[in-house]
Each structure stands twice: as structure tokens, then as C-alpha cells.
mmCIF file of C-alpha atoms in Angstrom:
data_model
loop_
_atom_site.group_PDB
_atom_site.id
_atom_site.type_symbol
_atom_site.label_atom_id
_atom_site.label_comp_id
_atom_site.label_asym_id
_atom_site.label_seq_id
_atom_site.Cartn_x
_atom_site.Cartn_y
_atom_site.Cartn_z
ATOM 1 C CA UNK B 540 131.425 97.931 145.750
ATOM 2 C CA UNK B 541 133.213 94.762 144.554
ATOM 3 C CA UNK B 542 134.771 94.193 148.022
ATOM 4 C CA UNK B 543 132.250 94.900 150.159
ATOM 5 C CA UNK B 544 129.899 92.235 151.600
ATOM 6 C CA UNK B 545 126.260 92.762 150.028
ATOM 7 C CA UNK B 546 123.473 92.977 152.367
ATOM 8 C CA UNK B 547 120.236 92.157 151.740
ATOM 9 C CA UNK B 548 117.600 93.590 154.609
ATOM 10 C CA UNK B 549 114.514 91.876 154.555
ATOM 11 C CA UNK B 550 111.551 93.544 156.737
ATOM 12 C CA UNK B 551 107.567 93.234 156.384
ATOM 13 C CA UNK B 552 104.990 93.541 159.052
ATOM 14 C CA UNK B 553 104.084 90.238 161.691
ATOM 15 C CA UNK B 554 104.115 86.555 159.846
ATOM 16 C CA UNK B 555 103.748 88.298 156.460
ATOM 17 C CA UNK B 556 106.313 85.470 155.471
ATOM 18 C CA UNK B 557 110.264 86.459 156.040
ATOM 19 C CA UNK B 558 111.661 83.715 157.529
ATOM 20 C CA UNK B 559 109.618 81.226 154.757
ATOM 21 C CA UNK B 560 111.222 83.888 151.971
ATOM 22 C CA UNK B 561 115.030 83.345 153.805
ATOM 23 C CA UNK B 562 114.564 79.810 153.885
ATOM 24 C CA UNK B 563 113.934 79.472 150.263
ATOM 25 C CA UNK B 564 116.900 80.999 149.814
ATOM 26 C CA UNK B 565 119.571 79.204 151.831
ATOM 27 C CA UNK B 566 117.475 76.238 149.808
ATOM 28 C CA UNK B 567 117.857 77.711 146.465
ATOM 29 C CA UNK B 568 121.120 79.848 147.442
ATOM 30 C CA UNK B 569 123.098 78.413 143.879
ATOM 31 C CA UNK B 570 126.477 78.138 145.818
ATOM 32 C CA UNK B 571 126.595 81.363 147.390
ATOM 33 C CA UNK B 572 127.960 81.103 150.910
ATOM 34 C CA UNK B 573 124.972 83.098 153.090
ATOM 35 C CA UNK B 574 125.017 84.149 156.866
ATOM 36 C CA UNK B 575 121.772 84.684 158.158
ATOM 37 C CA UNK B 576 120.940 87.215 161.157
ATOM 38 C CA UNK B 577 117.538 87.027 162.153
ATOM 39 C CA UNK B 578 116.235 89.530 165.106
ATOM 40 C CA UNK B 579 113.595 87.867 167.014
ATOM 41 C CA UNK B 580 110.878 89.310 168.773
ATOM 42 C CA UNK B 581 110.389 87.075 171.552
ATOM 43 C CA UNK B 582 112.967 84.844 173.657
ATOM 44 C CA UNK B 583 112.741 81.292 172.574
ATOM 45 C CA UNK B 584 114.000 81.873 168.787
ATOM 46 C CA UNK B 585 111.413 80.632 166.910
ATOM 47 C CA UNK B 586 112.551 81.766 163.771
ATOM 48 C CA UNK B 587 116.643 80.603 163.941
ATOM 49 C CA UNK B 588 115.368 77.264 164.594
ATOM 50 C CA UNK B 589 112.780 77.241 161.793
ATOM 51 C CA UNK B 590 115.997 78.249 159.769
ATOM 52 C CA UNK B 591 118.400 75.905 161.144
ATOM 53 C CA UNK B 592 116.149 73.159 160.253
ATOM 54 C CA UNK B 593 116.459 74.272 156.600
ATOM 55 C CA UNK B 594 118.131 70.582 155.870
ATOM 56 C CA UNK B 595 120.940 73.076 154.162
ATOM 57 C CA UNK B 596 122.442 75.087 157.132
ATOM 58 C CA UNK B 597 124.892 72.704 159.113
ATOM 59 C CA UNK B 598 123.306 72.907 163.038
ATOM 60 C CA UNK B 599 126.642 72.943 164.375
ATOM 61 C CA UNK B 600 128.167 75.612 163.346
ATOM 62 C CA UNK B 601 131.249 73.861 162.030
ATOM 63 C CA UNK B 602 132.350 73.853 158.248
ATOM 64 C CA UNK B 603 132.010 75.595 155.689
ATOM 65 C CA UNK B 604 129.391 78.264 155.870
ATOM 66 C CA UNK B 605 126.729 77.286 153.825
ATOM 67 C CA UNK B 606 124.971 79.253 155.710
ATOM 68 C CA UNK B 607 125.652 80.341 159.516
ATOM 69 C CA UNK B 608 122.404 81.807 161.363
ATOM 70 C CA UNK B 609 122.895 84.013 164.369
ATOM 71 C CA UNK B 610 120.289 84.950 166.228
ATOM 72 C CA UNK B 611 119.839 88.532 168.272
ATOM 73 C CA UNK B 612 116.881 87.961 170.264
ATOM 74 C CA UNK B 613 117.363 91.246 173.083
ATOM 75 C CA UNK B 614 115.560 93.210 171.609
ATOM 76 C CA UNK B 615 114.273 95.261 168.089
ATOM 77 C CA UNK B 616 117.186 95.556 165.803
ATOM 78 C CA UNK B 617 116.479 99.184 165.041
ATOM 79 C CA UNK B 618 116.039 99.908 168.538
ATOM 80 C CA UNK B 619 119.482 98.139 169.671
ATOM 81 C CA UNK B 620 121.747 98.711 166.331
ATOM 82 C CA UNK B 621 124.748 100.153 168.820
ATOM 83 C CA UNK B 622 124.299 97.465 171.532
ATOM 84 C CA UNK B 623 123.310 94.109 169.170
ATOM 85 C CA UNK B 624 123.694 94.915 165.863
ATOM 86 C CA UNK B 625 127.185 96.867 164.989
ATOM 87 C CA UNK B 626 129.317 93.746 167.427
ATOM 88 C CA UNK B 627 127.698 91.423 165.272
ATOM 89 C CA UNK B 628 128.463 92.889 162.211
ATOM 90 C CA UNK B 629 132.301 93.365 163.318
ATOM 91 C CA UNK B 630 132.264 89.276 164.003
ATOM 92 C CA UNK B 631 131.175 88.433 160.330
ATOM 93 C CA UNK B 632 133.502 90.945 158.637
ATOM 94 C CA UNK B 633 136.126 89.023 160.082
ATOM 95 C CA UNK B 634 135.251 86.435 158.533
ATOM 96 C CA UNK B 635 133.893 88.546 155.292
ATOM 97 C CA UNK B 636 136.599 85.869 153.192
ATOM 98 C CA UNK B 637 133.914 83.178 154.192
ATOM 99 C CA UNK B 638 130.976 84.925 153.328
ATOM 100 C CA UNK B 639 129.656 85.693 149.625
ATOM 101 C CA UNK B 640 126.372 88.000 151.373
ATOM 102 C CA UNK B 641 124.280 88.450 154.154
ATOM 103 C CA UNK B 642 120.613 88.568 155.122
ATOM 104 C CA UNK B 643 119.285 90.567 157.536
ATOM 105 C CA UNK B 644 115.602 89.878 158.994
ATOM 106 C CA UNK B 645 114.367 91.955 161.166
ATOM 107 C CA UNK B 646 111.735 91.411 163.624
ATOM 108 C CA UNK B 647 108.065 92.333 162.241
ATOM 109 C CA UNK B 648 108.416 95.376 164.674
ATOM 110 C CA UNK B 649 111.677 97.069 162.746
ATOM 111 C CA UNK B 650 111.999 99.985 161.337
ATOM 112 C CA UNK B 651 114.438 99.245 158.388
ATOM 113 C CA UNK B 652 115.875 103.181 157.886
ATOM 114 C CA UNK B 653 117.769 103.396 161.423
ATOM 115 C CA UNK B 654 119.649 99.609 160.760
ATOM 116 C CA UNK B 655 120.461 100.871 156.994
ATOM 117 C CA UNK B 656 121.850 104.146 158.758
ATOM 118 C CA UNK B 657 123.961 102.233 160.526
ATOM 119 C CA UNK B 658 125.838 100.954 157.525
ATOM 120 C CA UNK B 659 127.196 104.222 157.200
ATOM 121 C CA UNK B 660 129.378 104.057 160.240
ATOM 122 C CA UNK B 661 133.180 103.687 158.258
ATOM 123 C CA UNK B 662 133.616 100.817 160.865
ATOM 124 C CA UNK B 663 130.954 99.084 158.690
ATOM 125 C CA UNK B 664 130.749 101.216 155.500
ATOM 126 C CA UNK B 665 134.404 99.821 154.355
ATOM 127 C CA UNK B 666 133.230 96.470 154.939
ATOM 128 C CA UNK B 667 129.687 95.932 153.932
ATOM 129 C CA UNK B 668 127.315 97.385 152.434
ATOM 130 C CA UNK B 669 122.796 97.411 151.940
ATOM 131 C CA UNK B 670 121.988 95.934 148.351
ATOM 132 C CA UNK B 671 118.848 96.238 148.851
ATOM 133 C CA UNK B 672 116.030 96.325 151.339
ATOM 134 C CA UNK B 673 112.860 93.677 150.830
ATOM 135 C CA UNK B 674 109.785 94.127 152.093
ATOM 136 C CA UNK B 675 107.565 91.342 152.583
ATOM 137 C CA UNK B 676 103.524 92.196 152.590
ATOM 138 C CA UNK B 677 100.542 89.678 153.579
ATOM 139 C CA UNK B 678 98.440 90.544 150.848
ATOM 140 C CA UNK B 679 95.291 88.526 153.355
ATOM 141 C CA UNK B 680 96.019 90.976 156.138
ATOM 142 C CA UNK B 681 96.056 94.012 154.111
ATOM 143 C CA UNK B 682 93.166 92.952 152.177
ATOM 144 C CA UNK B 683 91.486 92.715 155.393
ATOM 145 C CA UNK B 684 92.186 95.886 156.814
ATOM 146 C CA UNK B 685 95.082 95.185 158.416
ATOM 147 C CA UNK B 686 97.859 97.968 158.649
ATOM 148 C CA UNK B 687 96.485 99.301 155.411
ATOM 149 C CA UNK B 688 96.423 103.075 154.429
ATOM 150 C CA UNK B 689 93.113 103.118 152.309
ATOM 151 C CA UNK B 690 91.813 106.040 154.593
ATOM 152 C CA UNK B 691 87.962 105.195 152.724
ATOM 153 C CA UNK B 692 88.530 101.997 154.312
ATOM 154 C CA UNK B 693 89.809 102.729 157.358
ATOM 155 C CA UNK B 694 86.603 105.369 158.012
ATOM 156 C CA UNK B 695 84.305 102.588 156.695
ATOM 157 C CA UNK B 696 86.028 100.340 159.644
ATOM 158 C CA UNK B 697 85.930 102.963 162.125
ATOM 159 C CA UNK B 698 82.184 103.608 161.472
ATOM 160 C CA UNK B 699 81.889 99.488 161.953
ATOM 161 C CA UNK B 700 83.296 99.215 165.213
ATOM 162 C CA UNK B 701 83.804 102.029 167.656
ATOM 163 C CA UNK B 702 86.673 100.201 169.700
ATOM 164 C CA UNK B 703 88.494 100.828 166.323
ATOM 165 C CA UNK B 704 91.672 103.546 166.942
ATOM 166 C CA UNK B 705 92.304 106.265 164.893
ATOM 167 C CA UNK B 706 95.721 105.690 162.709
ATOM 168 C CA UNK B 707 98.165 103.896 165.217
ATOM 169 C CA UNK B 708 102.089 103.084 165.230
ATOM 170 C CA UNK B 709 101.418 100.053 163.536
ATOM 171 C CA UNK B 710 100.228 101.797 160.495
ATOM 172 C CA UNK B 711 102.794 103.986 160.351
ATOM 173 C CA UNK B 712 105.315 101.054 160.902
ATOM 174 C CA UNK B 713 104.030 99.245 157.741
ATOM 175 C CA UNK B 714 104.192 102.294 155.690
ATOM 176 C CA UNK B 715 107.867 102.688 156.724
ATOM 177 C CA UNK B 716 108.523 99.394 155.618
ATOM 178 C CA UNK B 717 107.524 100.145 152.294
ATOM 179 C CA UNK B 718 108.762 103.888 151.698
ATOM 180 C CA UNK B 719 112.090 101.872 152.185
ATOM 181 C CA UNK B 720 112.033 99.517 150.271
ATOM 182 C CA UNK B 721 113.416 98.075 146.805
ATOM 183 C CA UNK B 722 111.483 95.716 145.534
ATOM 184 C CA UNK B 723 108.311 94.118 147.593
ATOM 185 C CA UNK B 724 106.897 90.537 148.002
ATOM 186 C CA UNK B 725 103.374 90.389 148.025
ATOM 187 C CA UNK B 726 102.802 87.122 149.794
ATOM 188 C CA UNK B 727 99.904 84.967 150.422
ATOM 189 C CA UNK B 728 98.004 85.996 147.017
ATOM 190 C CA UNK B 729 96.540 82.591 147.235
ATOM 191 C CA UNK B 730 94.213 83.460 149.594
ATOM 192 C CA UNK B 731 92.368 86.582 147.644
ATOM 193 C CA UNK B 732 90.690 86.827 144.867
ATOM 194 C CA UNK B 733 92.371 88.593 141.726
ATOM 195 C CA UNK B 734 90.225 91.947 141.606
ATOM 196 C CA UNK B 735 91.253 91.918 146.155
ATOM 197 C CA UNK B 736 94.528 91.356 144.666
ATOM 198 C CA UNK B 737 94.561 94.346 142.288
ATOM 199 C CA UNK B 738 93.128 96.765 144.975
ATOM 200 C CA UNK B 739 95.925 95.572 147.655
ATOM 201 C CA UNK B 740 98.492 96.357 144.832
ATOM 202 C CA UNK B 741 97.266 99.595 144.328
ATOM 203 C CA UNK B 742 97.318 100.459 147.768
ATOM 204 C CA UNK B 743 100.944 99.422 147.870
ATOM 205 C CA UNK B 744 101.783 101.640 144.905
ATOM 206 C CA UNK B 745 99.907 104.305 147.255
ATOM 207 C CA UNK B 746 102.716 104.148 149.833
ATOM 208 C CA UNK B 747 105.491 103.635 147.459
ATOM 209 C CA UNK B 748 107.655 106.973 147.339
ATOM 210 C CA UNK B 749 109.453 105.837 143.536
ATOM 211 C CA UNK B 750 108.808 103.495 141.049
ATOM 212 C CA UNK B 751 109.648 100.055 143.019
ATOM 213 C CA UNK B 752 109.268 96.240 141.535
ATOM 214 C CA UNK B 753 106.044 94.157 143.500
ATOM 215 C CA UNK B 754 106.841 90.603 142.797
ATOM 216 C CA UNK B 755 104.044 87.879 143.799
ATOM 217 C CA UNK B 756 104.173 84.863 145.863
ATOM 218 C CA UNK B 757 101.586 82.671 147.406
ATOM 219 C CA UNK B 758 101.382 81.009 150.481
ATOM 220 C CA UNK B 759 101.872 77.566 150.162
ATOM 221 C CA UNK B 760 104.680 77.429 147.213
ATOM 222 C CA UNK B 761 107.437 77.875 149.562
ATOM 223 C CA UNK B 762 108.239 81.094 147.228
ATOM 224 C CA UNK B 763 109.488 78.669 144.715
ATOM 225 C CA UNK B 764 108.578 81.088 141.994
ATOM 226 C CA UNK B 765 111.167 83.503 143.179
ATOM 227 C CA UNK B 766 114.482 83.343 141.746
ATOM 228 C CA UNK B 767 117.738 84.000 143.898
ATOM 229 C CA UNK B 768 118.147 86.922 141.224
ATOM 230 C CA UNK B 769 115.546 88.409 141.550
ATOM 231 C CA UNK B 770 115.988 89.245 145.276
ATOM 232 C CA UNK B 771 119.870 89.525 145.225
ATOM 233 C CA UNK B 772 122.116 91.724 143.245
ATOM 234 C CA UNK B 773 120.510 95.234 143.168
ATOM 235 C CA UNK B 774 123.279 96.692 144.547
ATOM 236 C CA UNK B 775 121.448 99.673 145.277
ATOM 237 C CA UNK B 776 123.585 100.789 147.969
ATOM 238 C CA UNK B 777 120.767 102.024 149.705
ATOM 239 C CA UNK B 778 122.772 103.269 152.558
ATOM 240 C CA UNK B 779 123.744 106.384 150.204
ATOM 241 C CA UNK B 780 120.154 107.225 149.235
ATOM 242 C CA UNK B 781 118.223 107.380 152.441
ATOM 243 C CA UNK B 782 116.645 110.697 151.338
ATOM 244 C CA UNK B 783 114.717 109.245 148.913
ATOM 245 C CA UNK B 784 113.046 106.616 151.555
ATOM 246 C CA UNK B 785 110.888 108.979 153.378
ATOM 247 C CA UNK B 786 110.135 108.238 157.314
ATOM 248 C CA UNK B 787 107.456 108.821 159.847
ATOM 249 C CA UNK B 788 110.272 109.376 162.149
ATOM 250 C CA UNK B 789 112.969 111.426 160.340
ATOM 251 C CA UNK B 790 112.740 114.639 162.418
ATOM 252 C CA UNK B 791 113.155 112.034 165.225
ATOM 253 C CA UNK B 792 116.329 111.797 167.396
ATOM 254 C CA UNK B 793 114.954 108.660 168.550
ATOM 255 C CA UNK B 794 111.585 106.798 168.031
ATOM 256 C CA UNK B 795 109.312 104.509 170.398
ATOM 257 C CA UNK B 796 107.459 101.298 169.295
ATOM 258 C CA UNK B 797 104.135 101.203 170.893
ATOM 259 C CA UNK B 798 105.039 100.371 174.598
ATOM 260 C CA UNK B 799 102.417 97.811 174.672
ATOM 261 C CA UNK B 800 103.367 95.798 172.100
ATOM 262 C CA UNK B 801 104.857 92.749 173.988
ATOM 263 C CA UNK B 802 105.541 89.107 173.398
ATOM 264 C CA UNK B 803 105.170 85.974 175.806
ATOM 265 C CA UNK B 804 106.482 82.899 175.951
ATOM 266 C CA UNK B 805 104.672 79.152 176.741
ATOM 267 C CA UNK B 806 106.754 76.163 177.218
ATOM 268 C CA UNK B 807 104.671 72.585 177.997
ATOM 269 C CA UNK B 808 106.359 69.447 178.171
ATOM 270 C CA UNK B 809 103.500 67.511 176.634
ATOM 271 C CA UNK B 810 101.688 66.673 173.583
ATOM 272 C CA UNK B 811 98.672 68.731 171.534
ATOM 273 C CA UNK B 812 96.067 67.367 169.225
ATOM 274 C CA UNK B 813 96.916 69.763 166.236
ATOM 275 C CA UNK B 814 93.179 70.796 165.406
ATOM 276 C CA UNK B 815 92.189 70.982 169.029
ATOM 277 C CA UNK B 816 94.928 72.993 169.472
ATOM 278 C CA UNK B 817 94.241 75.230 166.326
ATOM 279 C CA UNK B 818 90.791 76.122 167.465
ATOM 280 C CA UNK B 819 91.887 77.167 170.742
ATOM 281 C CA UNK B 820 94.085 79.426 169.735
ATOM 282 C CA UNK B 821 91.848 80.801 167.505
ATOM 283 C CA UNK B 822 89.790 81.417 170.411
ATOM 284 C CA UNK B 823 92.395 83.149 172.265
ATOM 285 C CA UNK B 824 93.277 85.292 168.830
ATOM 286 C CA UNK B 825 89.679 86.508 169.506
ATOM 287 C CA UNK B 826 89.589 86.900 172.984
ATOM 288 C CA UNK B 827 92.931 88.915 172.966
ATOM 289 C CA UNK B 828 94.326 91.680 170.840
ATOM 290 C CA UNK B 829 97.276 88.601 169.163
ATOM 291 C CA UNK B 830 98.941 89.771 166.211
ATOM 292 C CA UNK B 831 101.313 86.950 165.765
ATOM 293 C CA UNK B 832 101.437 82.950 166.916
ATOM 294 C CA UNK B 833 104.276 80.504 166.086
ATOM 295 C CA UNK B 834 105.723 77.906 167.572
ATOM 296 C CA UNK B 835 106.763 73.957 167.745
ATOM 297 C CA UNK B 836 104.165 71.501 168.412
ATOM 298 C CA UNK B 837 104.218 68.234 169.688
ATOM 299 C CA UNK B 838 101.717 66.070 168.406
ATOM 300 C CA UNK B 839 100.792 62.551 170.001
ATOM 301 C CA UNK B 840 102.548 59.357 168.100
ATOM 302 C CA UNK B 841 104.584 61.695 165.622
ATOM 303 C CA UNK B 842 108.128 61.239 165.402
ATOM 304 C CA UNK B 843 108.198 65.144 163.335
ATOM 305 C CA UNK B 844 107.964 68.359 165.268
ATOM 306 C CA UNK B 845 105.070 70.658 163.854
ATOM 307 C CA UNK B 846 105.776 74.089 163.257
ATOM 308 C CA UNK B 847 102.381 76.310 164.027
ATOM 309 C CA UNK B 848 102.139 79.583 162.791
ATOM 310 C CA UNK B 849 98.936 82.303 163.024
ATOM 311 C CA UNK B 850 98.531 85.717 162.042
ATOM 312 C CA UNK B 851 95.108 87.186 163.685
ATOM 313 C CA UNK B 852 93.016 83.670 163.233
ATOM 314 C CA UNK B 853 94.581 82.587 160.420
ATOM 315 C CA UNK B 854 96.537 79.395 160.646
ATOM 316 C CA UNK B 855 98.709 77.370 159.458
ATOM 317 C CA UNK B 856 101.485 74.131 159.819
ATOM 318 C CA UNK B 857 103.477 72.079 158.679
ATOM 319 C CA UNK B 858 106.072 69.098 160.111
ATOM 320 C CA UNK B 859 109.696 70.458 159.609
ATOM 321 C CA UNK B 860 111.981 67.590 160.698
ATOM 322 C CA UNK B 861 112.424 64.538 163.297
ATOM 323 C CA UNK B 862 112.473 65.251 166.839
ATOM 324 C CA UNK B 863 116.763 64.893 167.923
ATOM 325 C CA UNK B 864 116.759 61.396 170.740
ATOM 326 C CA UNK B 865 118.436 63.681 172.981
ATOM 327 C CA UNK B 866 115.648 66.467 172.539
ATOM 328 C CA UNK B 867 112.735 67.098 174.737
ATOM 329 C CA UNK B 868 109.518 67.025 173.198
ATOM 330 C CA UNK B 869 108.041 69.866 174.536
ATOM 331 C CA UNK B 870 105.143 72.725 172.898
ATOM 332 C CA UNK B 871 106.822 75.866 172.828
ATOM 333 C CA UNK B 872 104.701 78.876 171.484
ATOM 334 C CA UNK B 873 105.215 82.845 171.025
ATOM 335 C CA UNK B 874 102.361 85.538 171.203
ATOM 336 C CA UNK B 875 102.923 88.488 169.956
ATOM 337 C CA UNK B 876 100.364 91.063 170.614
ATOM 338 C CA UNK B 877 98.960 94.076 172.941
ATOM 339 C CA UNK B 878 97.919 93.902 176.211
ATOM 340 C CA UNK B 879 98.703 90.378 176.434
ATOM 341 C CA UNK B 880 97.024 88.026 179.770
ATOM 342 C CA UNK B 881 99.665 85.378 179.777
ATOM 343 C CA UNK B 882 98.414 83.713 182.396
ATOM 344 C CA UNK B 883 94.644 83.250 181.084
ATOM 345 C CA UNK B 884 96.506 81.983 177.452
ATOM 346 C CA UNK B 885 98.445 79.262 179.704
ATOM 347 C CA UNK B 886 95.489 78.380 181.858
ATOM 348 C CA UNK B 887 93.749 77.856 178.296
ATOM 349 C CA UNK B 888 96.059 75.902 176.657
ATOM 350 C CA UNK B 889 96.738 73.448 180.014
ATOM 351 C CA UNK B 890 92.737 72.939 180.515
ATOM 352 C CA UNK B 891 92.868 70.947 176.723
#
């Protein structure tokens, strides 16, 4: 255990809050020497940038490697873990001298048990090895209804609104996440109410398969309550105790995401009023079937790029550095969602 590389696998449903969780890390990271591999869902890499921008990872890629972020943006992680993940994994043991541990996030679409199986592959399994997996939970979303597995509630919605499915992948994909994991964040508590808290808790502990550690965290602290050691060090090699993190897919040889899950892309070379932009999206979050927003902004007479991020038609922003002289000052956005129109979101957003 001593010589292998720890890896810490950090998974959690659409903008429950991973990359903000990873970034308070490589801020708070108390000399350790952290790569980063972040699995995007969507081309333009949202999430490696928001990382890079850190003010502690060095954007070059030169030095020492206080942290390095590498970005695998083809596709799912568990979905691609022979064709993305394992010749990634090969590059930074080679440089496993470099490297006190690694975080893994995966895209909001990942089922964590097939990338943990991979670490059992001896190329891998000599080298490195899972200390624990993270899961990171809106509490908002689930306290809404979202991906939770209160059946009462779910029948209560489904008697509300008769477009509402019966239980879908996505369920089952947030149930995954937990059954897997070590120790989960419950994020965004801010935004409940303690007795909304309580009953989002308990429907946690529902899914839980063994006695696991929920740790709180609101939106807007930056997870500065959250100690480095409290999320690192379990060394739980999870990779040799898989049976205990029960599946919706184990009598699977191979499992599907729902097919119409997609993402699109929007890149503008001009400027957006923030809140005019806000609502519109909003809009759009209601018009379409959008699980997930984010993005760079660029606002009129602001020298800082804003960072936009929405889950359903919740919102929110902040400015994360100084636009680069040599960088172009354009909006780019991600939408994550089913069924997406691309073309009537880009006709929206040009007609501001």
C-alpha cells in the first residue's frame, strides 16, 4: 500500500459540486503534489479550465507538479476506461516519483464501479491504487425530487404530472453513485431548511449499502469546512471490496447510459448582460428537458471572465480570473440534457 499512488474517485450526479470540492483541494492541498483527471461531458472543457484557473495549478504545465490537470473529454470514463482511461493512467505512473495522489472526477454521467474495476488490471494494480470513492450529492436537487429514491415521493410526483416517467437510468445512476461510495458530501445544505435537510439525509442512508460517513457542505463556502483529511487517506482499497458496493448493472457485461442524454456546445464572440442572460436561460431550462449549464461569460466593461453555472433553474456565478491579452473574449456555454434543440437555444441566446 505504501508504494502505490492513492486514488481518490470523486463522482456525484450533474453540478452537485465536484469540480468546486477538487478545487478546494489543490487550494488547501498542505504540500501534497496532486494530478487532477477530470472526464468531461461535453467538448469545450469547462471543468479543466475552471481548475486550471485555481491560482495554484501552474497553466503551463511546466514545474513542479503542484498539481497537473488532464483532461479526457471523448467520452464517459466508465464507458471508455480501455480506450481513455488505462493510457492515461500508464503516463502518470511514470511519473508516480512526482506525484504524492491523484483525483479522479468523473463526469456527472459515470458509473464509479467499472473505473474502480479497472484498478485491478496488474498493469495498474502494482502501481496505484482507489483510497476511496466520494460522492458528491445536491442536497437542493434531491430535496426537490430530483434523482431521489423516496418511492412515496416519487408516486406523489407521478400523480402531479403525468409526463412524469416511471424510475429512469438517471435514478438508478445516482443510486450507484452512492452504493459505492466511502464517505458522501452533501452539498448545497444552504439552500434547505434543517428538517428538508434531515429527510434528504435519511434518504441517503436509504441507499447506503454499509455504514458510510455524510459530511456537510454548503454552497457558497467554497467547502472550506472540509479538511484535506477528511477526504484523503482512507485507504480503503476499494478496488478489493467491490462486492460490498452493490450495482444496478452487475449481471451486466456491459451497460448503456440513456442514449438521449447528450450535451451541446455554444461559442459567441460577444458580450452578455449577466442577469439578462440568467433569465434566459432559465427560460430555456424550462422550455427544454436541461439538466446541467456552465460556462464562461463575457460581461460588457469587465476585465474578469464569469463562470455561469445552472442545475435545472437554479443559478449561479462568480468572476474566476482576468481575461489573458492574447485571449478572445468569447461566451462559451455547455447544456447538458435530453432531447436537446441546439439550434432554438442558439437562436435564443443571439436574439438578446
Amino acid at each position: 500500500m505504501a508504494t502505490k499512488i492513492p486514488v481518490t474517485v470523486i463522482t456525484g450526479f450533474l453540478g452537485s459540486g465536484k469540480t468546486s470540492l477538487i478545487r478546494h483541494l489543490l487550494q488547501n492541498n498542505q504540500g501534497r503534489r496532486i494530478a487532477v483527471l477530470v472526464n468531461e461531458f461535453g467538448e469545450l472543457g469547462i471543468d479543466g479550465e475552471l481548475l486550471k484557473s485555481c491560482q495554484i495549478c501552474p497553466e503551463d504545465g511546466e514545474g513542479d507538479i503542484n498539481t497537473n490537470i488532464f483532461e479526457l473529454t471523448n467520452g464517459c470514463l466508465c464507458c471508455t476506461v480501455q480506450e481513455e482511461f488505462y493510457p492515461m493512467m500508464q503516463e502518470l505512473i511514470k511519473r508516480r516519483d512526482s506525484i504524492d495522489c491523484i483525483l479522479i472526477e468523473t463526469s456527472g454521467l459515470a458509473l464509479p464501479k467499472p473505473l474502480v474495476k479497472a484498478f485491478r488490471w496488474q498493469e495498474i494494480r502494482n502501481a496505484a491504487t482507489v483510497d476511496a470513492v466520494i460522492t458528491v450529492v445536491d442536497c437542493a436537487a434531491v430535496a426537490a425530487g430530483t434523482f431521489a429514491s423516496d418511492l412515496e415521493a416519487i408516486a406523489a410526483q407521478r400523480q402531479a404530472d403525468d409526463n412524469l416517467e416511471h424510475e429512469t437510468p438517471l435514478q438508478e445512476l445516482f443510486e450507484d453513485q452512492l452504493a459505492c461510495a466511502d464517505l458522501v458530501v452533501l452539498n448545497k445544505i444552504d439552500l434547505v431548511d434543517a428538517e428538508t435537510k434531515a429527510r434528504v439525509e435519511e434518504l441517503i442512508k436509504q441507499e447506503l449499502p454499509r455504514v458510510v460517513k455524510i459530511v456537510e457542505s454548503d454552497a457558497y463556502s467554497g467547502h472550506s469546512q472540509l479538511d484535506a483529511s477528511i477526504l484523503l487517506g482512507f485507504q480503503a482499497a476499494v478496488e478489493d471490496n467491490l462486492d460490498s458496493r452493490p450495482s444496478h448493472h452487475d449481471t451486466e457485461e456491459d451497460h448503456n447510459h440513456d442514449e438521449e442524454i447528450t450535451s451541446t456546445n455554444l461559442i459567441l464572440d460577444r458580450t452578455f448582460d449577466p442577469e439578462k442572460l440568467q433569465q434566459q436561460l432559465e427560460k430555456l431550462a424550462q422550455q427544454q428537458e436541461i439538466y446541467r449549464i456552465k460556462g464562461f461569460v463575457a460581461v460588457p466593461n469587465k476585465s474578469m471572465r464569469l463562470v455561469m453555472q445552472g442545475v435545472g433553474t437554479r443559478f449561479d456565478k462568480f468572476y474566476d480570473r482576468p481575461w489573458k491579452p492574447e485571449e478572445a473574449r468569447q461566451t462559451r456555454l455547455v447544456f447538458i440534457g435530453r432531447d436537446l434543440k441546439s439550434s432554438e437555444i442558439e437562436s435564443q441566446l443571439v436574439a438578446l
